[in-house]
mmCIF file of C-alpha atoms in Angstrom:
data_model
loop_
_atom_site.group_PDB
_atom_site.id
_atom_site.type_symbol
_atom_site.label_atom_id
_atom_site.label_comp_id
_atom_site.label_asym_id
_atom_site.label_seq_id
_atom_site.Cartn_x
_atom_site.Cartn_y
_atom_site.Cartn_z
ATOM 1 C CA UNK A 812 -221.338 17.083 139.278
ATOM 2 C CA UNK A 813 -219.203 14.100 138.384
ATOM 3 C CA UNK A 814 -218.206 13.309 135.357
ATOM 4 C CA UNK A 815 -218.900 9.190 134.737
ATOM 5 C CA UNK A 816 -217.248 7.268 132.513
ATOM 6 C CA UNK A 817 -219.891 4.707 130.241
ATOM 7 C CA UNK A 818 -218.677 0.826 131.556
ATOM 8 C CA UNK A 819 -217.276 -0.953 129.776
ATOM 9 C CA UNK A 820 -218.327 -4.582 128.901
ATOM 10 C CA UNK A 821 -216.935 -7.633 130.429
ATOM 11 C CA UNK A 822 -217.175 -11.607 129.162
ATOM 12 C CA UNK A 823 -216.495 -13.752 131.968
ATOM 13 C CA UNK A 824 -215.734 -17.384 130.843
ATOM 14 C CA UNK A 825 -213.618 -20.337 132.450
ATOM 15 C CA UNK A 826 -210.688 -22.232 132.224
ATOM 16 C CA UNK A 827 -210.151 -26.018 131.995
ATOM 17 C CA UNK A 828 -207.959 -25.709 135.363
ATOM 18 C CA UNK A 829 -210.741 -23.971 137.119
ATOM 19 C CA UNK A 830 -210.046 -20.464 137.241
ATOM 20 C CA UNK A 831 -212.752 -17.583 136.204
ATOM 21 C CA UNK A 832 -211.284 -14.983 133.406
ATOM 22 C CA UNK A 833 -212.640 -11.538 133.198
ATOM 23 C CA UNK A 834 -211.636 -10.134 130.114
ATOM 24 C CA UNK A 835 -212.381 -6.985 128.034
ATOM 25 C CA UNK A 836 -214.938 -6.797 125.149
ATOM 26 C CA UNK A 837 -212.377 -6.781 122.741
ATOM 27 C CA UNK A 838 -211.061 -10.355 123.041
ATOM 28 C CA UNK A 839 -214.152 -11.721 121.756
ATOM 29 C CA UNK A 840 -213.596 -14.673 119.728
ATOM 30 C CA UNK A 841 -209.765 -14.909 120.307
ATOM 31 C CA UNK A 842 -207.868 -17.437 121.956
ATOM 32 C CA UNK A 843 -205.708 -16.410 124.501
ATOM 33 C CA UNK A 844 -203.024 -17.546 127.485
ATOM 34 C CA UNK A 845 -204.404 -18.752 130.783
ATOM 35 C CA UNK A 846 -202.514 -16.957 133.303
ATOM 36 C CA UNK A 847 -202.689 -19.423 135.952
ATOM 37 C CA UNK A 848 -202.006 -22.885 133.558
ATOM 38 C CA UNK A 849 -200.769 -21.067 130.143
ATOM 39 C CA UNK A 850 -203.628 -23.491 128.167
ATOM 40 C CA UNK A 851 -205.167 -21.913 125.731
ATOM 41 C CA UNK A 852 -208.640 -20.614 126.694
ATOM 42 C CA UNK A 853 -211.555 -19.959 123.475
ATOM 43 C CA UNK A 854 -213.038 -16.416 124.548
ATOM 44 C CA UNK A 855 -217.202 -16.497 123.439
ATOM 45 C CA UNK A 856 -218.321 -13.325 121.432
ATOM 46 C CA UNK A 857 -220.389 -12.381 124.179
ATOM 47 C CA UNK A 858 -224.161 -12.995 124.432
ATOM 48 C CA UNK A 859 -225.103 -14.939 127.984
ATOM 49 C CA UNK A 860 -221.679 -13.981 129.237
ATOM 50 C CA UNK A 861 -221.661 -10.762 128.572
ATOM 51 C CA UNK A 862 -221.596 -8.540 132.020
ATOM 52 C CA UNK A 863 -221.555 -5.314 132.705
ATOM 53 C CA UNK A 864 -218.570 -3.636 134.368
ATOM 54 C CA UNK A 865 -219.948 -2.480 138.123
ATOM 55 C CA UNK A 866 -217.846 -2.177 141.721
ATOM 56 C CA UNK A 867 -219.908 -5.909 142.605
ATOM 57 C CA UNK A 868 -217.377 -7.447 140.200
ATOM 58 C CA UNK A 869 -213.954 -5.955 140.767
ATOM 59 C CA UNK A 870 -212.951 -8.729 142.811
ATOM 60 C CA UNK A 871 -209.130 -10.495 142.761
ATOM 61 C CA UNK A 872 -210.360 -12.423 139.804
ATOM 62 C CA UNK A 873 -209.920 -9.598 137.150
ATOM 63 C CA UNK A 874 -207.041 -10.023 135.137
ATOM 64 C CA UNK A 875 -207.205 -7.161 132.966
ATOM 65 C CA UNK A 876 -203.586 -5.809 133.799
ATOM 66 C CA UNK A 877 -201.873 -9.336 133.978
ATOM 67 C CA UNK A 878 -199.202 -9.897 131.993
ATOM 68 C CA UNK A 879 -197.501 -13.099 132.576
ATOM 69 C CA UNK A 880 -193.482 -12.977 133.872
ATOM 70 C CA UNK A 881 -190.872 -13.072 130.980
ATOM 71 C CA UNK A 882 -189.071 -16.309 130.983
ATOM 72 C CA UNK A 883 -185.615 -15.854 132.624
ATOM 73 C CA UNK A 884 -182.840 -17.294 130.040
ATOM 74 C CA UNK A 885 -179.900 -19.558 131.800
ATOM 75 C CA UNK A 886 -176.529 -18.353 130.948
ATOM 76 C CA UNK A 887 -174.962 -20.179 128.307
ATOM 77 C CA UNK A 888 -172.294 -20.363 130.668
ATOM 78 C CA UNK A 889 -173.459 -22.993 132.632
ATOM 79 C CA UNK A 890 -174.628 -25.355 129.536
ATOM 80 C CA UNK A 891 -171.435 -25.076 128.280
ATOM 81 C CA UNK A 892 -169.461 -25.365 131.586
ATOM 82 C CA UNK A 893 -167.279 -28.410 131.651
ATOM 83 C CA UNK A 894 -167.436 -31.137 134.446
ATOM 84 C CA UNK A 895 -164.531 -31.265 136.902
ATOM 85 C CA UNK A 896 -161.139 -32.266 136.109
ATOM 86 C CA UNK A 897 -160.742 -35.960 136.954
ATOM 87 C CA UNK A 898 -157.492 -37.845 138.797
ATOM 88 C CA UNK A 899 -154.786 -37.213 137.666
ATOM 89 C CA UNK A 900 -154.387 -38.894 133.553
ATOM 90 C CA UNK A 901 -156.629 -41.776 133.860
ATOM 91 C CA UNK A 902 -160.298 -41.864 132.230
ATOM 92 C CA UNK A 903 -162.296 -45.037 132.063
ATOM 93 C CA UNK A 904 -163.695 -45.289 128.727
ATOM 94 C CA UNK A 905 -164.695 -47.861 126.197
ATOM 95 C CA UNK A 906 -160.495 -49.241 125.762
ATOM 96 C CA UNK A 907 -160.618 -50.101 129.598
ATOM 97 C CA UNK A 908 -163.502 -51.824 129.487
ATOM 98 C CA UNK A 909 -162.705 -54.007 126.825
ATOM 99 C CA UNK A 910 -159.089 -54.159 128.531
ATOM 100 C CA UNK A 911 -161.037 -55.651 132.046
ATOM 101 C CA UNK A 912 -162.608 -57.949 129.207
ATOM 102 C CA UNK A 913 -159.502 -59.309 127.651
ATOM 103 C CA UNK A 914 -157.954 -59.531 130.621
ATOM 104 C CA UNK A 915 -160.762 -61.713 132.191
ATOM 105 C CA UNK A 916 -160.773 -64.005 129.097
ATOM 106 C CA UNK A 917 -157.524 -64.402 129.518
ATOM 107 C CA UNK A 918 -157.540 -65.719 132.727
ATOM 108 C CA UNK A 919 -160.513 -68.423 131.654
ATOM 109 C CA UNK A 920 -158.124 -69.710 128.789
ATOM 110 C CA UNK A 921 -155.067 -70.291 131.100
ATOM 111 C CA UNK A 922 -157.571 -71.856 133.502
ATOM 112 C CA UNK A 923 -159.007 -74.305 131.275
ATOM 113 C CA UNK A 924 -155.311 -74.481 129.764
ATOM 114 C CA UNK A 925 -154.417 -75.607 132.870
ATOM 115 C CA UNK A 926 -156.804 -77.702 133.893
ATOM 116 C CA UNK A 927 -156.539 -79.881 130.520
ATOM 117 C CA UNK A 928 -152.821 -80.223 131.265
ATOM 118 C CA UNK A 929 -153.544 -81.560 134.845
ATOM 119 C CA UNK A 930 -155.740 -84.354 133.134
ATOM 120 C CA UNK A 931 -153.455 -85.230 130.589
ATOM 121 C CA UNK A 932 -155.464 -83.444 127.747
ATOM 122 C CA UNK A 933 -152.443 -81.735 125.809
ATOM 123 C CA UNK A 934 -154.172 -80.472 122.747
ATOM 124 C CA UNK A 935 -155.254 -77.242 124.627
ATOM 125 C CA UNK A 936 -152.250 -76.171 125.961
ATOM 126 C CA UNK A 937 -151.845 -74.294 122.526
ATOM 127 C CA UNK A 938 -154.778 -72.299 124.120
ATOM 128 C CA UNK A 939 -151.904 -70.183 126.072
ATOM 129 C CA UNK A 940 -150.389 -68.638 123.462
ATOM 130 C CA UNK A 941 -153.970 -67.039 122.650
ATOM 131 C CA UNK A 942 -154.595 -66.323 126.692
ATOM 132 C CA UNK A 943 -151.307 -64.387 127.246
ATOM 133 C CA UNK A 944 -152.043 -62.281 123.931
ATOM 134 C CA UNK A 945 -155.363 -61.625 125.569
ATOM 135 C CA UNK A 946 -153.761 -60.513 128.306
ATOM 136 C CA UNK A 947 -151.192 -58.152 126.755
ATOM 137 C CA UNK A 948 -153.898 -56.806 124.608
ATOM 138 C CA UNK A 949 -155.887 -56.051 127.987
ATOM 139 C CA UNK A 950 -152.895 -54.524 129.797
ATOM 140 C CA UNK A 951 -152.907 -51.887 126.542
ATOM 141 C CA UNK A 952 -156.188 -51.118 126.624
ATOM 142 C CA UNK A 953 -156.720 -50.323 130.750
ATOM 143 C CA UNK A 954 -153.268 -48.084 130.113
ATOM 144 C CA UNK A 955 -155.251 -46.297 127.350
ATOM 145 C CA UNK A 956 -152.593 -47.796 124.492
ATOM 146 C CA UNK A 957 -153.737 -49.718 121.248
ATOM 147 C CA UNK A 958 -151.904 -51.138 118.552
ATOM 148 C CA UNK A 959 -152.283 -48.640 115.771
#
């Protein structure tokens, strides 16, 4: 004759995302993982959903075994990779910005300059000393140069 081993008991209970957990006596009042969302699922302490371990319920919905995969770690290599080497010395940064600025302000002053001359206004023609320092400023800036 066969030796049989006694059953074991079972509490069957459900996830939020839908899925049916079989899960050894033992758990009883823990909380533990969902292997399908990873939410954490409240396991009763039996009673109602208490079942007994027969062949009608080994089914593909026991999870006893599962464990759920390890979490593969990136290479720090890649978060510390640098981007790709740019042409050849010239970055466009905060300087050349303010450099297209200048240069742009510039060109308004000696406009208007201009334009005040043409109708006999001569009080802003001082405006051009201001508009061709804009401009030089501008040049130094795109080229990546300051005045420090």
């Amino acid at each position: 004759m066969a030796v049989r081993k006694p059953k074991k008991k079972m509490i069957v209970t459900k996830c939020r995302c839908g899925r049916q957990l079989k899960l050894k006596d033992s758990l009883a009042g823990k909380t533990i993982r969902c292997p399908q969302c990873s939410k954490p699922v409240a396991v009763p302490t039996g009673g109602a959903n208490e079942v007994d371990n027969d062949d009608f319920l080994d089914d593909e919905l026991e999870d006893d075994d599962y464990e759920p995969p390890a979490r593969s770690r990136e290479s720090r290599g890649n978060r510390n990779r640098k981007r790709g080497k740019r042409s050849a010395g010239f970055e466009f940064g905060w300087r050349q910005i303010m450099g297209v600025l200048a240069l742009g302000l510039g060109g308004l002053i000696i406009l208007g300059s201009t334009i005040a001359l043409i109708n006999g206004k001569t009080e802003l023609v001082g405006g051009i000393g201001f508009a061709v320092l804009c401009i030089s400023a501008g040049v130094y800036w795109i080229r990546g140069k300051t005045y420090e």
